[in-house]
PDB file of C-alpha atoms in Angstrom:
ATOM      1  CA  UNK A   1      97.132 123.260  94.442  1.00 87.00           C
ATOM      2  CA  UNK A   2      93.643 124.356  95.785  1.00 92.00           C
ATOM      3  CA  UNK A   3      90.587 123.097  94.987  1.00 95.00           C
ATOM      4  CA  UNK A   4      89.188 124.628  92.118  1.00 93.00           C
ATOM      5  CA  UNK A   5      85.655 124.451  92.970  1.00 93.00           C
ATOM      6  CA  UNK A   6      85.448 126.176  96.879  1.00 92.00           C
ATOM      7  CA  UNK A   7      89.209 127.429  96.128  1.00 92.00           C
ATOM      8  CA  UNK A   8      89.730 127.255  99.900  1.00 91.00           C
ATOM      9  CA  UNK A   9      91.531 123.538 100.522  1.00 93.00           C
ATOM     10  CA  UNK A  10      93.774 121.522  99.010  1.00 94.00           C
ATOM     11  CA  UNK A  11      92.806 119.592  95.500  1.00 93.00           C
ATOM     12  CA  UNK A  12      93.359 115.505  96.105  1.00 92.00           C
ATOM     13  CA  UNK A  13      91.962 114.422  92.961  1.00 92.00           C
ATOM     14  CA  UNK A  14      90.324 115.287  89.188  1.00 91.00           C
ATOM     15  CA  UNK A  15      87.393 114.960  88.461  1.00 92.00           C
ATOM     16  CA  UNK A  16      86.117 115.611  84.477  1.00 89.00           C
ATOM     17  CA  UNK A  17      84.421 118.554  83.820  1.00 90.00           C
ATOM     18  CA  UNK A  18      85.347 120.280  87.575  1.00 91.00           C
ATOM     19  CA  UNK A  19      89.210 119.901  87.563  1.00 93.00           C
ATOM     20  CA  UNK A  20      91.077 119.656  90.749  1.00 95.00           C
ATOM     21  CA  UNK A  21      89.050 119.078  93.403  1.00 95.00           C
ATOM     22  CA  UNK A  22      89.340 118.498  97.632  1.00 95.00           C
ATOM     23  CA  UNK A  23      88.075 116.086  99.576  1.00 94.00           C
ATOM     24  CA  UNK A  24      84.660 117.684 100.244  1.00 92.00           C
ATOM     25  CA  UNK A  25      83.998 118.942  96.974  1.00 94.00           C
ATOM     26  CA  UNK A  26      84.855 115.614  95.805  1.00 94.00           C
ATOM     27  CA  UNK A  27      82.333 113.973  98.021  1.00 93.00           C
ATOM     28  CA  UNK A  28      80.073 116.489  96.821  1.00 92.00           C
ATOM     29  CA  UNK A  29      80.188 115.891  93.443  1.00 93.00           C
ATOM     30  CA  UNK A  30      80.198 112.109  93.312  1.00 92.00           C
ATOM     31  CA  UNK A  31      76.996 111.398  95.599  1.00 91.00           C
ATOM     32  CA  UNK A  32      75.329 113.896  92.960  1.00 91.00           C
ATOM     33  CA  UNK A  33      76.441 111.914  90.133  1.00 89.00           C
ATOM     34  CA  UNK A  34      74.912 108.884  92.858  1.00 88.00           C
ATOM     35  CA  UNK A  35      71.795 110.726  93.156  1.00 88.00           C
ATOM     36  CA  UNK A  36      71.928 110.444  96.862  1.00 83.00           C
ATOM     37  CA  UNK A  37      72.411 112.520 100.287  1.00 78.00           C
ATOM     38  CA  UNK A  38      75.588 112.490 102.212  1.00 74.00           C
ATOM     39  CA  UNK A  39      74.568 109.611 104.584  1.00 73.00           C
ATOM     40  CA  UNK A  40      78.361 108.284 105.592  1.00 78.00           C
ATOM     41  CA  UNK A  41      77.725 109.965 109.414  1.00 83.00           C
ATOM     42  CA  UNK A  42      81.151 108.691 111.401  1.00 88.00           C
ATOM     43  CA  UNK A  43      83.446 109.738 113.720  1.00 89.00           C
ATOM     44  CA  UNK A  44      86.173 111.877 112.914  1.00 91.00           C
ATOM     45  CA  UNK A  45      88.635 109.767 115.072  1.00 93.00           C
ATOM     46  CA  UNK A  46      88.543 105.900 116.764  1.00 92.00           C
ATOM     47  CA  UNK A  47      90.454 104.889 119.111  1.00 93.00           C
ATOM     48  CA  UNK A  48      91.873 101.350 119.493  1.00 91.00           C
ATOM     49  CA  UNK A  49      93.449  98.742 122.192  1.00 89.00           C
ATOM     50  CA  UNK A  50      96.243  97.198 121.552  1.00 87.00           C
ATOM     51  CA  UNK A  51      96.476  93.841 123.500  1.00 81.00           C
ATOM     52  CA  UNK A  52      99.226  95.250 125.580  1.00 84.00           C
ATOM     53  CA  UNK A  53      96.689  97.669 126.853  1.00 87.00           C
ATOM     54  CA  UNK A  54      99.051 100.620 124.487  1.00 89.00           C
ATOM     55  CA  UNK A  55      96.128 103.260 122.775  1.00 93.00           C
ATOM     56  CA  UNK A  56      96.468 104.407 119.581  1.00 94.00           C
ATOM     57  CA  UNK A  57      93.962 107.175 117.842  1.00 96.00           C
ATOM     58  CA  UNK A  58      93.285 107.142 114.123  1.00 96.00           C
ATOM     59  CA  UNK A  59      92.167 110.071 111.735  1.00 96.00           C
ATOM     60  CA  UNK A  60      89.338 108.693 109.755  1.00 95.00           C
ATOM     61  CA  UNK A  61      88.092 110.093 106.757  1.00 94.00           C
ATOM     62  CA  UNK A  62      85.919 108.571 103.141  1.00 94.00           C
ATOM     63  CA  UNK A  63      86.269 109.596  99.933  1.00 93.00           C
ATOM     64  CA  UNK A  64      83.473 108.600  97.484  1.00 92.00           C
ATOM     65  CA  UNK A  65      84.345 107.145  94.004  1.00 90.00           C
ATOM     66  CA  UNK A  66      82.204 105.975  91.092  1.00 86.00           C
ATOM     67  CA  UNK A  67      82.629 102.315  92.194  1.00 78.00           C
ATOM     68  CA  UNK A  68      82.118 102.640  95.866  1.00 86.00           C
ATOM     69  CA  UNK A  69      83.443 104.439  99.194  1.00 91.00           C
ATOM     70  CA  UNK A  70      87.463 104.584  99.919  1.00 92.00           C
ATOM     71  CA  UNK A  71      88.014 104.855 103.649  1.00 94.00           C
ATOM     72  CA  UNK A  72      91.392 106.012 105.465  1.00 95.00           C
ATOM     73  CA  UNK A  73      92.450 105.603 109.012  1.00 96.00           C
ATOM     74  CA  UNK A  74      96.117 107.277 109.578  1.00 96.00           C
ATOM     75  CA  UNK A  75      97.150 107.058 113.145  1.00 96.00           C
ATOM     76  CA  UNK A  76      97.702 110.510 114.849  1.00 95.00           C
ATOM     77  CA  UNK A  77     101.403 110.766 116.348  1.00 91.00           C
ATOM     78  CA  UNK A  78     101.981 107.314 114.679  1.00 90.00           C
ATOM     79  CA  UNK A  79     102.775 105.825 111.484  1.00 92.00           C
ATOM     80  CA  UNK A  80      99.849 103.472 110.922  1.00 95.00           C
ATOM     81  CA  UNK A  81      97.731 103.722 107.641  1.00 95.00           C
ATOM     82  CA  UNK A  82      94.979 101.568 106.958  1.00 95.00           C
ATOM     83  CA  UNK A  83      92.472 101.534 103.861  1.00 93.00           C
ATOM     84  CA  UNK A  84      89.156  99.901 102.984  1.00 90.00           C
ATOM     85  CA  UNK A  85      86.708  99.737 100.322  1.00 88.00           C
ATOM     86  CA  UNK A  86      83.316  99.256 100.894  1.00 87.00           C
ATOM     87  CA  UNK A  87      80.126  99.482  98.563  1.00 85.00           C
ATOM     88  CA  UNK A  88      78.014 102.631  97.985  1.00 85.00           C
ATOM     89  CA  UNK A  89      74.870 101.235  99.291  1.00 84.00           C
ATOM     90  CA  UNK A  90      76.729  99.492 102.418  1.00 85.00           C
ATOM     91  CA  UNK A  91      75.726 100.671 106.067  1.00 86.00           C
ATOM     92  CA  UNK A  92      78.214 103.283 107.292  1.00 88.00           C
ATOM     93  CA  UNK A  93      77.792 101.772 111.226  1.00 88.00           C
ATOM     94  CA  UNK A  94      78.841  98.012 110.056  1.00 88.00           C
ATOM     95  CA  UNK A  95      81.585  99.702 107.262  1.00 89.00           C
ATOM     96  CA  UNK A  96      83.092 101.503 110.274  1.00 91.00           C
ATOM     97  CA  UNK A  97      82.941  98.041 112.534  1.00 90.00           C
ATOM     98  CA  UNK A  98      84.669  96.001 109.607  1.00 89.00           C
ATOM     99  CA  UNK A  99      86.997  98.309 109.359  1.00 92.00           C
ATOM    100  CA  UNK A 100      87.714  98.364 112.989  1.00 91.00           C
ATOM    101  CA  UNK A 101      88.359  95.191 112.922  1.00 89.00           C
ATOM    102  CA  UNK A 102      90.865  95.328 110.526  1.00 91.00           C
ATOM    103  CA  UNK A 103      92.783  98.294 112.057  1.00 92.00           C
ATOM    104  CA  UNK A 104      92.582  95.908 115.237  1.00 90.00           C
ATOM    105  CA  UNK A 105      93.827  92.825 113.446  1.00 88.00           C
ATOM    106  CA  UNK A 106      96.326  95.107 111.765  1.00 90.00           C
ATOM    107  CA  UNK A 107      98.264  96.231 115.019  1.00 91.00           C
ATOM    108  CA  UNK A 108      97.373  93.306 116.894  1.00 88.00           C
ATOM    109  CA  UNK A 109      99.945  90.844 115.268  1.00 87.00           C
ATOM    110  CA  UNK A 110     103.487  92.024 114.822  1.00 91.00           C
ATOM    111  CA  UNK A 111     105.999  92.006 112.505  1.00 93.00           C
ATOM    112  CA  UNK A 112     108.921  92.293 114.568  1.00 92.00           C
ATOM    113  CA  UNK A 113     110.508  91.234 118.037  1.00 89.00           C
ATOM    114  CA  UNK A 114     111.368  93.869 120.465  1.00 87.00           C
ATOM    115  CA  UNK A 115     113.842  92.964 123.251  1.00 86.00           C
ATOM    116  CA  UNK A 116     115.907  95.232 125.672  1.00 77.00           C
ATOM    117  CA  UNK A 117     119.364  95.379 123.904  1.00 69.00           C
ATOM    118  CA  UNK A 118     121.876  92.967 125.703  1.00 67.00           C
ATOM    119  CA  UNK A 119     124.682  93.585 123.429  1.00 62.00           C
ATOM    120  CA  UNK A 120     124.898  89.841 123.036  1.00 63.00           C
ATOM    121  CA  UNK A 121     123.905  89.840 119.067  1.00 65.00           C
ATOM    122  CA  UNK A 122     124.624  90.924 115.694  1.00 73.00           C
ATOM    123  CA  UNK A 123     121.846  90.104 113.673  1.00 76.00           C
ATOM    124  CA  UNK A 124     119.669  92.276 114.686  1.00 83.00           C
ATOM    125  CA  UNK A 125     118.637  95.973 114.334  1.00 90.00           C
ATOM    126  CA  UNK A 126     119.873  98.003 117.740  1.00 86.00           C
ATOM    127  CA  UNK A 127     117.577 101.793 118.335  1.00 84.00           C
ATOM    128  CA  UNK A 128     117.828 103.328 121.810  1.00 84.00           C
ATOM    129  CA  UNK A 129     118.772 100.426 123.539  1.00 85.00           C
ATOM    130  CA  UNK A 130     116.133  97.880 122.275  1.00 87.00           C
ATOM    131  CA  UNK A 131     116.711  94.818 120.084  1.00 89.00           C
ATOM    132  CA  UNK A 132     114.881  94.676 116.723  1.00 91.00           C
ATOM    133  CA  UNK A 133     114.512  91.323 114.432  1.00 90.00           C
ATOM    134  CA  UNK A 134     111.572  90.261 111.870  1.00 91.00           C
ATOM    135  CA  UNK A 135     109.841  87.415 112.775  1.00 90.00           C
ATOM    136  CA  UNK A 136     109.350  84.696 110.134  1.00 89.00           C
ATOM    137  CA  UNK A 137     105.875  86.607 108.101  1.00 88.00           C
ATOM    138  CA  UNK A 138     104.892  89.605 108.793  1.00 90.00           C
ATOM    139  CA  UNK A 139     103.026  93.067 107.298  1.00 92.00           C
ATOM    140  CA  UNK A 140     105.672  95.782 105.777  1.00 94.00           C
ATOM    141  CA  UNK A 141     104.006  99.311 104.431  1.00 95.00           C
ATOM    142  CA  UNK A 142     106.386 100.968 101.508  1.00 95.00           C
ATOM    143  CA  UNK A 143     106.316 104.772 101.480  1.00 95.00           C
ATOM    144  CA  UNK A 144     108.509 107.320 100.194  1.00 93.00           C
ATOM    145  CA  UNK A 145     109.659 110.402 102.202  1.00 91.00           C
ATOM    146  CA  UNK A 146     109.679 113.777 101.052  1.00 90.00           C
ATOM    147  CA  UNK A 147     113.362 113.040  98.937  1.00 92.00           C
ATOM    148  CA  UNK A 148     111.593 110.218  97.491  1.00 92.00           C
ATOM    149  CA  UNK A 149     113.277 107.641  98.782  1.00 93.00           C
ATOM    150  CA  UNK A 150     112.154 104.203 100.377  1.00 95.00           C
ATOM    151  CA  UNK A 151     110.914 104.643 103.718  1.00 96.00           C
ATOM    152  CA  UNK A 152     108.754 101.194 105.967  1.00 96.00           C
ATOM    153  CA  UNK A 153     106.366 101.766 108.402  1.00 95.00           C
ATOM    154  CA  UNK A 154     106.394  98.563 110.387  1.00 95.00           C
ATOM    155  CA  UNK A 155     104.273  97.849 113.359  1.00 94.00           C
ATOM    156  CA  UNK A 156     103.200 101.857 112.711  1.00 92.00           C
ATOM    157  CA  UNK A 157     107.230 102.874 113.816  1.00 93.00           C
ATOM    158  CA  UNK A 158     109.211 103.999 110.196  1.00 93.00           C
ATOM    159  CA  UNK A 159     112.267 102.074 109.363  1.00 95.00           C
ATOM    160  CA  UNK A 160     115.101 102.709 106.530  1.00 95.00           C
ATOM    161  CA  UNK A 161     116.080  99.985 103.816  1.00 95.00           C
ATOM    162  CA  UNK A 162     119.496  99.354 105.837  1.00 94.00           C
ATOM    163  CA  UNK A 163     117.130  99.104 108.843  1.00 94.00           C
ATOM    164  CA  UNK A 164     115.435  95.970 107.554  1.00 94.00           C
ATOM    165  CA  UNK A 165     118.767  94.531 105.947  1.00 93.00           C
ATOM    166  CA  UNK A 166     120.421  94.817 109.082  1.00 91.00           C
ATOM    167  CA  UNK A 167     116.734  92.857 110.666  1.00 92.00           C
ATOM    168  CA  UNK A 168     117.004  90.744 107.553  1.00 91.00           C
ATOM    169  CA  UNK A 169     120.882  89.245 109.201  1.00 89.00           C
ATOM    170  CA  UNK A 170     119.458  86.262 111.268  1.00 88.00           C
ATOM    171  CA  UNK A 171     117.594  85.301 108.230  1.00 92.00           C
ATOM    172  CA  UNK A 172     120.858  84.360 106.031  1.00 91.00           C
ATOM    173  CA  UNK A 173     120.814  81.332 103.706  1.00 93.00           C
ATOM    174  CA  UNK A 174     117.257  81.387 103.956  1.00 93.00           C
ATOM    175  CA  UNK A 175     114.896  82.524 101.124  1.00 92.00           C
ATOM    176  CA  UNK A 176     112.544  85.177 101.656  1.00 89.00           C
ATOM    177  CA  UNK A 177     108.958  84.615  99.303  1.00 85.00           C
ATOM    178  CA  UNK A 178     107.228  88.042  99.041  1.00 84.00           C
ATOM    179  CA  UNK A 179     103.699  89.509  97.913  1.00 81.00           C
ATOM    180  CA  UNK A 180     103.067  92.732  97.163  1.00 83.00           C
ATOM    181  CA  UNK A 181      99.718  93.979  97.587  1.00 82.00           C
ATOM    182  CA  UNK A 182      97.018  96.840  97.461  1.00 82.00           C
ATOM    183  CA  UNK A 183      96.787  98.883 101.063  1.00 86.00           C
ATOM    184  CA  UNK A 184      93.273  97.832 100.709  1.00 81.00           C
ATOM    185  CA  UNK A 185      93.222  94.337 100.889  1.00 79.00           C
ATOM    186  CA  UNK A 186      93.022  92.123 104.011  1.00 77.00           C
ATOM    187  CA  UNK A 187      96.402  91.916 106.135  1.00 81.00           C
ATOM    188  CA  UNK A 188      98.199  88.775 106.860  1.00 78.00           C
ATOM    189  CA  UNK A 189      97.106  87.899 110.572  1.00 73.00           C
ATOM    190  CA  UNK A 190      98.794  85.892 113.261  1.00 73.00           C
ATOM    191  CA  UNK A 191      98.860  81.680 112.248  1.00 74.00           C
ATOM    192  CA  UNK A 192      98.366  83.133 108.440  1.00 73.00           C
ATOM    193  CA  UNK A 193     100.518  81.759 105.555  1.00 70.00           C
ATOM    194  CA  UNK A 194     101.565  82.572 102.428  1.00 70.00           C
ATOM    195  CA  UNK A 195     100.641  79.750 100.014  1.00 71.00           C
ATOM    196  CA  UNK A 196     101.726  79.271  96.725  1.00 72.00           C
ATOM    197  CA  UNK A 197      98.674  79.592  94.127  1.00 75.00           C
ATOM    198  CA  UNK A 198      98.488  79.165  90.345  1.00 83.00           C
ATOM    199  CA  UNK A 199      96.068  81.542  89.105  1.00 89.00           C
ATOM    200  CA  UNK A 200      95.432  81.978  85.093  1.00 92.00           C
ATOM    201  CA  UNK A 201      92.659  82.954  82.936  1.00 93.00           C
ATOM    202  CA  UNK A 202      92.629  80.007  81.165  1.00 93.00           C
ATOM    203  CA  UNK A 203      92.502  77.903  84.869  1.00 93.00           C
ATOM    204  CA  UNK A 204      89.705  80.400  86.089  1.00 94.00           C
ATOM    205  CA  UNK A 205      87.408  80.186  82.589  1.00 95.00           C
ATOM    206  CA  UNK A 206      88.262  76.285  82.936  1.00 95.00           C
ATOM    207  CA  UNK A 207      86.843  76.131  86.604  1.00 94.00           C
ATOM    208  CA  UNK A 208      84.103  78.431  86.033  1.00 94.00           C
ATOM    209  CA  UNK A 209      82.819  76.365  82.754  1.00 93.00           C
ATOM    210  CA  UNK A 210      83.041  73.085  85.320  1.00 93.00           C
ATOM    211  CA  UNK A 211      80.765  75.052  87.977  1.00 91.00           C
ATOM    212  CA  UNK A 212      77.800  75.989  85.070  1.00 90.00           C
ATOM    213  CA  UNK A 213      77.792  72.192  83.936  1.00 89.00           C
ATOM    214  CA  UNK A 214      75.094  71.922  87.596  1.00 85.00           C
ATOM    215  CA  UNK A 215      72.793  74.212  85.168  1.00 83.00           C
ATOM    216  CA  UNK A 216      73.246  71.901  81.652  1.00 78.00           C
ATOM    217  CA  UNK A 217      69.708  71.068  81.738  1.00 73.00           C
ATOM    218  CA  UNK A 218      68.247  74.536  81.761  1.00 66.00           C
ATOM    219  CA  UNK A 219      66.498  73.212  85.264  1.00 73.00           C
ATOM    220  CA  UNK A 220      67.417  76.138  87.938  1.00 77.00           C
ATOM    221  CA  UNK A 221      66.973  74.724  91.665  1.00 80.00           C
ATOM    222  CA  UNK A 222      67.902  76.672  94.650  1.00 81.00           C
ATOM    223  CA  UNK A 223      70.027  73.523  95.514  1.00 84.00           C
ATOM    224  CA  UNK A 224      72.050  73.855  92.175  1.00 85.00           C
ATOM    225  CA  UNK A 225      72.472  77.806  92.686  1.00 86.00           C
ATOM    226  CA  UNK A 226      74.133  77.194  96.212  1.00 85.00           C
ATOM    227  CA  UNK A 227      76.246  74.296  95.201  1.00 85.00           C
ATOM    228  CA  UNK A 228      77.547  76.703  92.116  1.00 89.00           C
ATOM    229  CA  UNK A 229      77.668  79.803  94.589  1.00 88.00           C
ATOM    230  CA  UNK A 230      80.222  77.864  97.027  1.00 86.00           C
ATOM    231  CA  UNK A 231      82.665  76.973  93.355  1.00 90.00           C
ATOM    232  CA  UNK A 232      81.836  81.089  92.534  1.00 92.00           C
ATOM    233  CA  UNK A 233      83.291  82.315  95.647  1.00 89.00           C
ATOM    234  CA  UNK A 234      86.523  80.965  95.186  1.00 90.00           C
ATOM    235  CA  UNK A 235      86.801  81.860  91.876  1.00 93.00           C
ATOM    236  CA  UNK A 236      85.830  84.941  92.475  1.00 92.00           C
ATOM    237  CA  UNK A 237      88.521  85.025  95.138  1.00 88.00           C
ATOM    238  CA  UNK A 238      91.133  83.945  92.617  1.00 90.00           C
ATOM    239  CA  UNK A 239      90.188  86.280  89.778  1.00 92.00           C
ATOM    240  CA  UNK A 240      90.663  88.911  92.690  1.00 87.00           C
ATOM    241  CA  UNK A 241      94.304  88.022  93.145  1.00 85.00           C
ATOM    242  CA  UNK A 242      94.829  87.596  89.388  1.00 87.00           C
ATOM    243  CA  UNK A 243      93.522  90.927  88.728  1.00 87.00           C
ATOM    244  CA  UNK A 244      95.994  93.076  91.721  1.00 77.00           C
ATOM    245  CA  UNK A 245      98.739  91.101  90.082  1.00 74.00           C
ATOM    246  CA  UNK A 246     100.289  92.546  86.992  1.00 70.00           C
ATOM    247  CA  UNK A 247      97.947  90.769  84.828  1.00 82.00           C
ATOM    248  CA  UNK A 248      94.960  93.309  84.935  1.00 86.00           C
ATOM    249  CA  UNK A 249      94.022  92.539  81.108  1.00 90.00           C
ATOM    250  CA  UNK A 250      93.820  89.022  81.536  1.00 93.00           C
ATOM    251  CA  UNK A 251      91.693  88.810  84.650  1.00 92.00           C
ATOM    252  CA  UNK A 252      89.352  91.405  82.686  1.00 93.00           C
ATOM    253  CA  UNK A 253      89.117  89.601  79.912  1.00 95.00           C
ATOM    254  CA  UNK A 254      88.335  86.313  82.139  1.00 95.00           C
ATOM    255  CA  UNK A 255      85.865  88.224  83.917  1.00 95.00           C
ATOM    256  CA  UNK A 256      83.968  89.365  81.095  1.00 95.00           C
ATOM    257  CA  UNK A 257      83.751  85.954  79.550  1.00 95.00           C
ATOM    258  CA  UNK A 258      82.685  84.841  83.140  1.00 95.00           C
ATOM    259  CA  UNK A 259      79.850  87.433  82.596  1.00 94.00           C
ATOM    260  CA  UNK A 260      79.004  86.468  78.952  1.00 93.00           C
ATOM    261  CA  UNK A 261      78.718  82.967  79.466  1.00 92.00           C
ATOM    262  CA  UNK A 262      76.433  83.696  82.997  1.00 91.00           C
ATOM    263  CA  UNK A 263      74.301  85.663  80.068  1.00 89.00           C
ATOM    264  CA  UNK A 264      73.532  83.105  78.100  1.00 86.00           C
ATOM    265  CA  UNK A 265      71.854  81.434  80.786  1.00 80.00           C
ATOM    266  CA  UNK A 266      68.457  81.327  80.006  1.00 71.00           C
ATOM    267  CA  UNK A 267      66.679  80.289  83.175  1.00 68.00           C
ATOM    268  CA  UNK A 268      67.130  82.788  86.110  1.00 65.00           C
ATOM    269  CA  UNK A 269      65.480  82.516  90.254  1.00 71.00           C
ATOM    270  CA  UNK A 270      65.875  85.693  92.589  1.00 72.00           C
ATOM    271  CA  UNK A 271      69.658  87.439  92.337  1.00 76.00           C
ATOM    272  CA  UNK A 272      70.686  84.587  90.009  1.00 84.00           C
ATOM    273  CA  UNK A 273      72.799  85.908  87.712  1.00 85.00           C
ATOM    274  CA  UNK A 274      72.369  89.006  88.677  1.00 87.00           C
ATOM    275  CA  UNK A 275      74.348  89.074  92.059  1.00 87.00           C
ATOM    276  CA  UNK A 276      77.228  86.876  90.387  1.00 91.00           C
ATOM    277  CA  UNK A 277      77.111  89.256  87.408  1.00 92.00           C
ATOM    278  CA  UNK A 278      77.527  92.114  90.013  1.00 90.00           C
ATOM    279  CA  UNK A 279      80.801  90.399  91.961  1.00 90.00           C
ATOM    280  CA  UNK A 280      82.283  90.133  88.646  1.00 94.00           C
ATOM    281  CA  UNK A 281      81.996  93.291  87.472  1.00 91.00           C
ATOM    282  CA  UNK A 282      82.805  94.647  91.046  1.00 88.00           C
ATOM    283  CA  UNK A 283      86.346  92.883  90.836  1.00 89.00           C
ATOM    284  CA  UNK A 284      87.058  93.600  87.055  1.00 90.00           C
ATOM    285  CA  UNK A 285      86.026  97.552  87.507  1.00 85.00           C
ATOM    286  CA  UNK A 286      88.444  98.396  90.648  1.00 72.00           C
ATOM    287  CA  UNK A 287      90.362 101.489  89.874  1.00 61.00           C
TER     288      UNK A 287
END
């Protein structure tokens, strides 16, 4: 479908009161609705090292939303895709270095072993005479192909469902724990773990309620704001994960009590509440 505003490229989104729109009508439109210029100046390609010394080129491109600035990076004659969010009023120049790094950390650490095919196993995946097996944690990107079915892009190469069963084999008996996630959020790197977390929104109001007790005597000190600010960060980490679960109500609702309660404080010094009040809402408000 083209774009029903320049009617020259192809729509990507809708946008209320336009219709279909591309990319750069898109832009347009939403750093209007901003009130500001089109300051995101970047390259239209990076390219990056692997520590093997191997080069890989990526595409990049932004697309501005009402909530912030959604950045892509799909490798040219490859099959890595990374994604980033990063705030409206954020400096292009350190956006585009944080989300370097993350390309970086992305194809730095792999997911699977390569080794020249010996013929001497079983349990593992065999393509043009190389060796393929998962190691122990790992990254996995789900796609679908034009038929719609299941295709992974692993280590930026594309690999079938029987692929990975058949990389799966020296793995049997074992259990496999799994986490699915937005593209957007931070990849597991190399000596990274999945741990097990409880996170409700009872546990998160219960924590938060703990943290304001520092402020119970209306008395704001910049030593009580930092000693709440380190307790805020982690919950603000945890209502993160509790809202890109499947429990998007809940977190909201948490969050907006989180908010309520930071309201009713009736002492404020500098950003506080104000910045907290802002990371809330900036979590609870994600498309």
């Amino acid at each position: 479908m083209l774009c029903e505003c320049c009617l020259k490229h192809e729509a990507i989104t809708h946008i209320t009161g336009h219709g279909y729109v591309c990319l750069n009508c898109n832009n347009k439109l939403m750093l209007e609705m901003h009130g500001r210029k089109d300051d995101f100046q970047h390259p239209d390609s990076i390219y990056v090292y692997e520590p093997d010394g191997t080069v890989r080129q990526f595409e990049l491109s932004h697309r501005v939303m009402e909530d912030g600035v959604f950045w892509t990076a799909k490798e040219i004659d490859g099959s890595y895709i990374f994604e980033f969010m990063s705030d409206i009023d954020d400096n292009t120049s350190d956006v585009i270095k944080r989300f370097k790094y993350k390309i970086i950390s992305g194809i730095s650490y792999k997911t699977i072993d390569r080794d020249v095919s010996m013929g001497l196993y079983d349990d593992t995946l065999t393509k043009k005479g190389i060796d393929y097996s998962l190691n122990p944690r790992g990254n996995v990107d789900i796609r679908l192909d034009s038929l719609g079915k299941v295709r992974l892009s692993i280590d930026g190469e594309d690999f079938s469902l029987n692929d990975f069963g058949k990389m799966l084999k020296r793995y049997a008996g074992m259990t496999m724990c799994f986490q699915v996630q937005d593209r957007i959020e931070p990849l597991l790197k190399k000596d990274e773990y999945l741990v097990g977390l409880k996170v409700t929104a009872g546990g998160l109001l219960n924590d938060f309620a703990g943290a304001l007790e520092v402020f119970e005597d209306d008395y704001i000190t910049s030593e009580k704001i930092i000693a709440f600010e380190k307790t805020m960060l982690d919950i603000a980490n945890k209502l993160d994960i509790l809202y890109h679960s499947e429990k998007m109500s809940e977190a909201r609702f948490a969050g907006q009590k989180m908010i309520q309660m930071l309201q009713e404080i009736s002492c404020t010094e500098g950003d506080f509440p104000k910045f907290d009040i802002q990371l809330i809402n900036n979590i609870i408000n994600k498309p």
